[in-house]
Short mmCIF file of C-alpha atoms and ligand atoms in Angstrom, two decimals:
data_model
loop_
_atom_site.label_atom_id
_atom_site.label_comp_id
_atom_site.label_asym_id
_atom_site.label_seq_id
_atom_site.Cartn_x
_atom_site.Cartn_y
_atom_site.Cartn_z
CA MET A 3 -21.42 -15.29 5.22
CA SER A 4 -24.92 -15.16 3.76
CA GLU A 5 -24.54 -11.88 1.88
CA ARG A 6 -21.53 -11.43 -0.37
CA THR A 7 -19.38 -8.36 0.24
CA THR A 8 -19.75 -5.73 -2.48
CA VAL A 9 -16.49 -4.09 -3.53
CA THR A 10 -15.76 -1.10 -5.79
CA VAL A 11 -12.39 -0.72 -7.47
CA VAL A 12 -11.28 2.87 -8.05
CA GLY A 13 -8.63 3.46 -10.69
CA ALA A 14 -9.92 0.42 -12.62
CA ALA A 15 -7.62 0.90 -15.61
CA GLY A 16 -4.43 0.98 -13.53
CA ARG A 17 -1.91 -1.86 -13.19
CA MET A 18 -3.27 -2.65 -9.72
CA GLY A 19 -6.86 -1.75 -10.63
CA GLN A 20 -7.00 -4.41 -13.33
CA MET A 21 -5.34 -6.98 -11.08
CA LEU A 22 -7.88 -6.21 -8.34
CA ILE A 23 -10.80 -6.63 -10.71
CA GLU A 24 -9.50 -10.03 -11.87
CA THR A 25 -8.99 -11.11 -8.26
CA ILE A 26 -12.49 -9.98 -7.20
CA LEU A 27 -14.19 -11.64 -10.16
CA ALA A 28 -12.46 -14.93 -9.28
CA ASP A 29 -13.45 -14.86 -5.58
CA GLU A 30 -16.86 -16.16 -4.51
CA ARG A 31 -16.89 -14.21 -1.23
CA VAL A 32 -17.16 -10.85 -3.01
CA VAL A 33 -19.10 -9.14 -5.79
CA LEU A 34 -17.72 -6.32 -7.93
CA ALA A 35 -20.13 -3.43 -7.30
CA GLY A 36 -18.50 -0.80 -9.48
CA ALA A 37 -15.39 0.50 -11.18
CA THR A 38 -14.25 4.12 -11.41
CA GLU A 39 -11.65 6.07 -13.33
CA ARG A 40 -10.58 9.72 -13.38
CA PRO A 41 -12.79 12.16 -15.30
CA GLY A 42 -11.79 12.19 -18.97
CA HIS A 43 -10.31 8.68 -18.94
CA PRO A 44 -11.10 6.78 -22.18
CA TRP A 45 -12.77 3.94 -20.22
CA ILE A 46 -15.51 6.20 -18.75
CA GLY A 47 -18.99 5.16 -19.89
CA ARG A 48 -17.74 1.90 -21.42
CA ASP A 49 -18.31 -1.68 -20.28
CA LEU A 50 -15.51 -2.79 -17.95
CA GLY A 51 -15.19 -6.27 -19.48
CA THR A 52 -14.76 -4.87 -22.97
CA CYS A 53 -12.22 -2.32 -21.74
CA MET A 54 -10.18 -5.16 -20.22
CA GLY A 55 -10.18 -7.02 -23.51
CA GLY A 56 -12.85 -9.64 -22.66
CA SER A 57 -16.60 -10.04 -23.01
CA THR A 58 -19.07 -7.54 -21.50
CA HIS A 59 -19.97 -8.01 -17.85
CA GLY A 60 -22.52 -5.28 -17.30
CA ILE A 61 -20.48 -2.85 -15.21
CA GLU A 62 -19.99 0.56 -16.74
CA VAL A 63 -16.82 2.42 -15.71
CA THR A 64 -17.86 5.68 -14.05
CA ASP A 65 -16.28 8.94 -12.88
CA ASP A 66 -18.98 9.38 -10.21
CA PRO A 67 -17.51 7.59 -7.16
CA LEU A 68 -20.20 8.57 -4.62
CA GLU A 69 -22.98 6.83 -6.54
CA VAL A 70 -21.11 3.48 -6.54
CA PHE A 71 -19.68 3.93 -3.02
CA ALA A 72 -23.26 4.20 -1.71
CA ARG A 73 -23.93 0.59 -2.77
CA SER A 74 -20.52 -0.86 -1.76
CA HIS A 75 -19.37 -2.48 1.48
CA ALA A 76 -15.74 -1.75 0.59
CA ILE A 77 -13.65 0.47 -1.69
CA VAL A 78 -10.25 -0.71 -2.85
CA ASP A 79 -8.01 2.18 -3.79
CA PHE A 80 -4.62 1.98 -5.54
CA THR A 81 -4.64 5.34 -7.35
CA THR A 82 -2.93 8.66 -6.63
CA PRO A 83 -2.62 10.65 -3.38
CA ALA A 84 -5.02 13.41 -4.53
CA SER A 85 -7.74 10.97 -5.55
CA THR A 86 -7.24 8.76 -2.48
CA VAL A 87 -7.87 11.72 -0.17
CA MET A 88 -11.04 12.55 -2.11
CA HIS A 89 -12.13 8.89 -1.99
CA ALA A 90 -11.48 8.77 1.78
CA GLU A 91 -14.00 11.55 2.33
CA LEU A 92 -16.61 9.91 0.08
CA ALA A 93 -16.06 6.44 1.62
CA ALA A 94 -16.57 8.01 5.06
CA GLN A 95 -19.87 9.54 3.88
CA ALA A 96 -20.97 6.19 2.46
CA ARG A 97 -19.71 4.31 5.60
CA ALA A 98 -17.82 1.91 3.30
CA VAL A 99 -14.58 0.23 4.39
CA HIS A 100 -11.72 2.02 2.60
CA VAL A 101 -8.67 -0.08 1.72
CA ILE A 102 -5.80 2.17 0.64
CA GLY A 103 -2.73 0.89 -1.19
CA THR A 104 -1.75 4.24 -2.73
CA THR A 105 1.76 5.37 -1.79
CA GLY A 106 3.45 8.78 -1.81
CA LEU A 107 0.88 10.33 0.59
CA SER A 108 1.96 13.59 2.25
CA ALA A 109 1.57 14.47 5.94
CA SER A 110 -1.55 16.51 5.15
CA ASP A 111 -2.99 13.62 3.10
CA HIS A 112 -2.47 11.37 6.15
CA GLU A 113 -4.30 13.91 8.33
CA ARG A 114 -7.32 13.98 6.03
CA ILE A 115 -7.40 10.18 5.84
CA ALA A 116 -7.18 9.99 9.65
CA ALA A 117 -10.19 12.35 9.86
CA ALA A 118 -12.16 10.08 7.52
CA ALA A 119 -11.26 7.09 9.72
CA PHE A 120 -13.44 8.53 12.50
CA HIS A 121 -16.46 7.54 10.40
CA THR A 122 -15.49 4.21 8.84
CA PRO A 123 -12.72 1.57 9.02
CA VAL A 124 -9.72 2.62 6.90
CA ILE A 125 -7.01 0.05 6.24
CA ARG A 126 -3.86 1.49 4.70
CA ALA A 127 -0.56 -0.19 3.90
CA GLY A 128 2.31 0.76 1.64
CA ASN A 129 2.52 -2.95 0.91
CA MET A 130 -0.35 -5.43 1.20
CA SER A 131 1.68 -8.64 0.94
CA LEU A 132 2.04 -11.14 3.77
CA GLY A 133 5.77 -11.52 3.10
CA VAL A 134 6.56 -7.82 3.36
CA ASN A 135 4.49 -7.34 6.49
CA LEU A 136 6.41 -10.19 8.09
CA LEU A 137 9.66 -8.61 6.88
CA VAL A 138 8.65 -5.35 8.61
CA GLN A 139 8.27 -7.19 11.92
CA ILE A 140 11.58 -9.02 11.47
CA THR A 141 13.36 -5.78 10.52
CA ARG A 142 12.19 -4.18 13.77
CA GLN A 143 13.52 -7.16 15.76
CA VAL A 144 16.89 -7.31 13.98
CA ALA A 145 17.38 -3.54 14.34
CA ALA A 146 16.70 -3.87 18.06
CA ALA A 147 19.13 -6.79 18.40
CA LEU A 148 22.03 -5.25 16.46
CA ASP A 149 23.51 -2.01 17.80
CA GLU A 150 24.65 1.01 15.77
CA ASP A 151 27.88 -0.77 14.79
CA PHE A 152 25.52 -2.13 12.12
CA ASP A 153 24.70 0.53 9.50
CA ILE A 154 21.18 0.16 8.07
CA GLU A 155 20.55 0.61 4.35
CA ILE A 156 17.32 -0.06 2.47
CA VAL A 157 17.61 -0.76 -1.24
CA GLU A 158 14.51 -0.96 -3.42
CA THR A 159 13.94 -1.69 -7.11
CA HIS A 160 10.73 -1.02 -9.06
CA HIS A 161 9.47 -0.84 -12.66
CA ARG A 162 10.10 2.22 -14.81
CA HIS A 163 6.53 3.60 -14.41
CA LYS A 164 6.64 4.11 -10.64
CA ILE A 165 6.17 7.81 -9.84
CA ASP A 166 7.22 8.06 -6.17
CA ALA A 167 10.46 7.27 -4.32
CA PRO A 168 11.48 5.76 -2.02
CA SER A 169 8.68 3.19 -2.26
CA GLY A 170 5.99 3.02 0.41
CA THR A 171 7.42 -0.36 1.36
CA ALA A 172 10.95 1.01 1.76
CA LEU A 173 9.53 3.67 4.09
CA MET A 174 7.63 1.03 6.11
CA LEU A 175 10.89 -0.91 6.48
CA GLY A 176 12.79 2.26 7.42
CA GLU A 177 10.21 3.14 10.06
CA ALA A 178 10.43 -0.37 11.51
CA ALA A 179 14.24 -0.23 11.60
CA ALA A 180 14.24 3.19 13.31
CA ASP A 181 11.50 2.05 15.71
CA GLY A 182 13.51 -1.06 16.65
CA ARG A 183 16.26 1.29 17.83
CA GLY A 184 13.86 3.61 19.62
CA ARG A 185 14.32 6.39 17.06
CA ARG A 186 12.00 8.28 14.71
CA LEU A 187 12.75 7.73 11.03
CA GLU A 188 12.69 11.46 10.24
CA ASP A 189 15.56 11.99 12.70
CA VAL A 190 17.85 9.32 11.21
CA GLU A 191 16.89 8.93 7.54
CA VAL A 192 19.26 9.68 4.64
CA ARG A 193 17.07 9.92 1.53
CA THR A 194 19.64 11.04 -1.07
CA ARG A 195 23.43 11.09 -1.57
CA ASP A 196 25.23 13.04 -4.27
CA GLY A 197 28.71 14.56 -4.56
CA ILE A 198 31.05 14.88 -1.58
CA THR A 199 28.76 13.55 1.10
CA GLY A 200 31.38 12.91 3.79
CA PRO A 201 31.46 9.64 5.74
CA ARG A 202 28.31 7.84 6.75
CA ARG A 203 26.60 9.10 9.90
CA ARG A 204 26.44 6.52 12.72
CA GLY A 205 22.87 5.38 13.37
CA GLY A 206 21.53 6.66 10.05
CA VAL A 207 19.02 4.72 7.94
CA GLY A 208 19.92 5.14 4.27
CA PHE A 209 17.71 4.64 1.20
CA SER A 210 18.78 3.66 -2.32
CA VAL A 211 16.36 3.58 -5.24
CA VAL A 212 16.62 1.67 -8.52
CA ARG A 213 14.04 2.16 -11.33
CA GLY A 214 13.76 0.17 -14.53
CA GLY A 215 12.03 -2.46 -16.63
CA ASP A 216 9.01 -4.28 -15.32
CA VAL A 217 10.23 -5.16 -11.80
CA VAL A 218 7.15 -5.60 -9.56
CA GLY A 219 9.08 -4.76 -6.36
CA GLU A 220 12.28 -5.84 -4.57
CA HIS A 221 13.45 -4.73 -1.13
CA ASP A 222 16.67 -5.43 0.77
CA VAL A 223 17.29 -4.32 4.34
CA ILE A 224 21.06 -4.41 4.86
CA PHE A 225 22.68 -4.37 8.31
CA ALA A 226 26.38 -3.77 7.58
CA ALA A 227 29.10 -3.93 10.26
CA ASP A 228 32.87 -4.36 10.06
CA GLY A 229 33.45 -7.88 8.80
CA GLU A 230 29.83 -9.03 8.37
CA ARG A 231 26.45 -8.14 6.86
CA VAL A 232 22.92 -9.35 7.50
CA VAL A 233 20.61 -8.92 4.49
CA LEU A 234 16.83 -9.35 4.73
CA ARG A 235 15.19 -9.59 1.31
CA HIS A 236 11.71 -9.67 -0.20
CA LEU A 237 11.14 -10.23 -3.91
CA ALA A 238 7.67 -9.70 -5.40
CA SER A 239 7.21 -11.24 -8.83
CA ASP A 240 3.41 -11.01 -9.19
CA ARG A 241 1.07 -8.10 -8.36
CA ARG A 242 -1.56 -10.66 -7.36
CA ILE A 243 -0.04 -10.77 -3.86
CA PHE A 244 -1.04 -7.12 -3.31
CA ALA A 245 -4.52 -7.65 -4.76
CA ARG A 246 -5.13 -10.71 -2.57
CA GLY A 247 -3.95 -8.77 0.50
CA ALA A 248 -6.25 -5.86 -0.36
CA LEU A 249 -9.23 -8.18 -0.73
CA LYS A 250 -8.40 -9.83 2.57
CA ALA A 251 -8.37 -6.36 4.14
CA ALA A 252 -11.74 -5.46 2.55
CA LEU A 253 -13.30 -8.59 4.07
CA TRP A 254 -11.57 -8.19 7.44
CA GLY A 255 -12.83 -4.59 7.67
CA GLN A 256 -16.51 -5.62 7.58
CA GLY A 257 -17.95 -5.16 11.06
CA GLN A 258 -14.79 -3.53 12.48
CA PRO A 259 -15.26 -0.29 14.42
CA SER A 260 -14.32 2.95 12.63
CA GLY A 261 -10.59 3.61 12.86
CA ALA A 262 -7.22 3.53 11.11
CA TYR A 263 -5.76 0.07 10.59
CA ASP A 264 -2.90 -1.51 8.66
CA MET A 265 -2.07 -4.98 7.37
CA THR A 266 -0.56 -6.04 10.70
CA HIS A 267 -4.13 -5.92 12.09
CA VAL A 268 -5.55 -7.81 9.11
CA LEU A 269 -2.87 -10.49 9.28
CA GLY A 270 -3.04 -10.78 13.07
CA LEU A 271 0.54 -9.54 13.50
CA ALA A 272 -0.34 -6.38 15.47
CA GLU A 273 0.13 -5.84 19.19
CA PRO A 274 -3.30 -6.16 20.87
CA ASP A 275 -3.63 -2.40 21.45
CA GLY A 276 -6.31 -1.61 18.87
CA ALA A 277 -6.13 0.56 15.78
CA SER A 278 -3.07 2.56 14.81
CA ASP A 279 -2.14 4.84 11.96
P1 NAD B 314 -1.30 3.13 -12.25
O1 NAD B 314 -0.83 4.48 -12.67
O2 NAD B 314 -1.16 1.97 -13.21
O3 NAD B 314 -2.85 3.21 -11.82
C1 NAD B 314 -3.45 4.28 -11.15
C2 NAD B 314 -4.84 4.48 -11.76
O4 NAD B 314 -5.57 5.43 -10.97
C3 NAD B 314 -4.77 5.05 -13.19
O5 NAD B 314 -5.53 4.23 -14.07
C4 NAD B 314 -5.40 6.44 -13.02
O6 NAD B 314 -6.09 6.89 -14.19
C5 NAD B 314 -6.35 6.20 -11.85
N1 NAD B 314 -6.83 7.43 -11.24
C6 NAD B 314 -6.17 8.61 -11.06
N2 NAD B 314 -7.01 9.52 -10.52
C7 NAD B 314 -8.20 8.91 -10.34
C8 NAD B 314 -9.47 9.33 -9.83
N3 NAD B 314 -9.68 10.59 -9.39
N4 NAD B 314 -10.49 8.45 -9.80
C9 NAD B 314 -10.32 7.18 -10.24
N5 NAD B 314 -9.15 6.72 -10.75
C10 NAD B 314 -8.11 7.58 -10.80
O7 NAD B 314 -0.54 2.80 -10.89
P2 NAD B 314 -0.35 1.39 -10.15
O8 NAD B 314 0.96 0.79 -10.51
O9 NAD B 314 -1.60 0.58 -10.27
O10 NAD B 314 -0.17 1.88 -8.65
C11 NAD B 314 -1.16 2.70 -8.02
C12 NAD B 314 -0.71 3.04 -6.60
O11 NAD B 314 -0.67 1.85 -5.81
C13 NAD B 314 0.70 3.65 -6.51
O12 NAD B 314 0.70 4.62 -5.49
C14 NAD B 314 1.58 2.46 -6.14
O13 NAD B 314 2.77 2.83 -5.49
C15 NAD B 314 0.64 1.74 -5.21
N6 NAD B 314 0.91 0.32 -5.00
C16 NAD B 314 0.75 -0.15 -3.73
C17 NAD B 314 0.90 -1.49 -3.44
C18 NAD B 314 0.60 -1.97 -2.04
O14 NAD B 314 0.69 -3.19 -1.78
N7 NAD B 314 0.21 -1.09 -1.12
C19 NAD B 314 1.26 -2.39 -4.46
C20 NAD B 314 1.41 -1.90 -5.77
C21 NAD B 314 1.22 -0.54 -6.03
#
């Protein structure tokens, strides 16, 4: 590639934002074009390098995304649902590839992002790691192979700061499990249990959520039958895996037609039927 890909990180001060900036600065294929934060954030107007505790590197953190989007090939976005929807519209205007890692998006957020994807490539995944995306495929296959004598439970653990539940990854795994059995997750999911719940419903997909400490992310998919259990597990111990996946997506998106994509496309795991949402 003769010209390096220019990338803007929105939510630069966040846990993922800082990890993304470090990953971009260490990768010769890309150049950091800009860094944004929410209006009123203490980093606004300051040098990014100084904010991150190092030497200056000439990029001022801004709360004006459109100005930096206009000179970026890609936007990498691990922020909040409200800001991600706003960024989707601005990335579409700027025709920049939008890589979305933000979780907790509502149905109407998804609709607005899908509308933006008519104008530019949008790559969204509740988990950007290779391991989890493989686990999603395997979960679909195991769910298809094991009948409803096997109850499906998804257990996830995350750090104490996480604001949404179940995790985007747990929902990806739940969707794959339901899909493997030819069902829609919303028809079979059990999101909470409290009090006298009665016995477990056959064919349900249950979620359990653990929050605490600094856990980066752990997911178990349990297939439990009488006398045996199959447990599929992914343990993330370093946020770098998500940042590397996001960067891979930003590069993969260059030159792709407008549309909604996910990491299965980026990693070459998707069925050859084009973009999906
Ligand atoms: P965080 O709270 O540390 O960071 C979010 C940042 O976004 C904050 O600095 C916040 O100030 C900033 N922000 C909010 N509104 C903004 C706006 N309008 N413009 C610019 N910046 C804005 O959170 P985090 O742990 O970094 O996670 C962020 C999101 O990414 C969450 O939804 C999380 O679940 C998700 N996540 C996804 C993956 C994945 O692989 N897809 C991996 C890790 C985290």
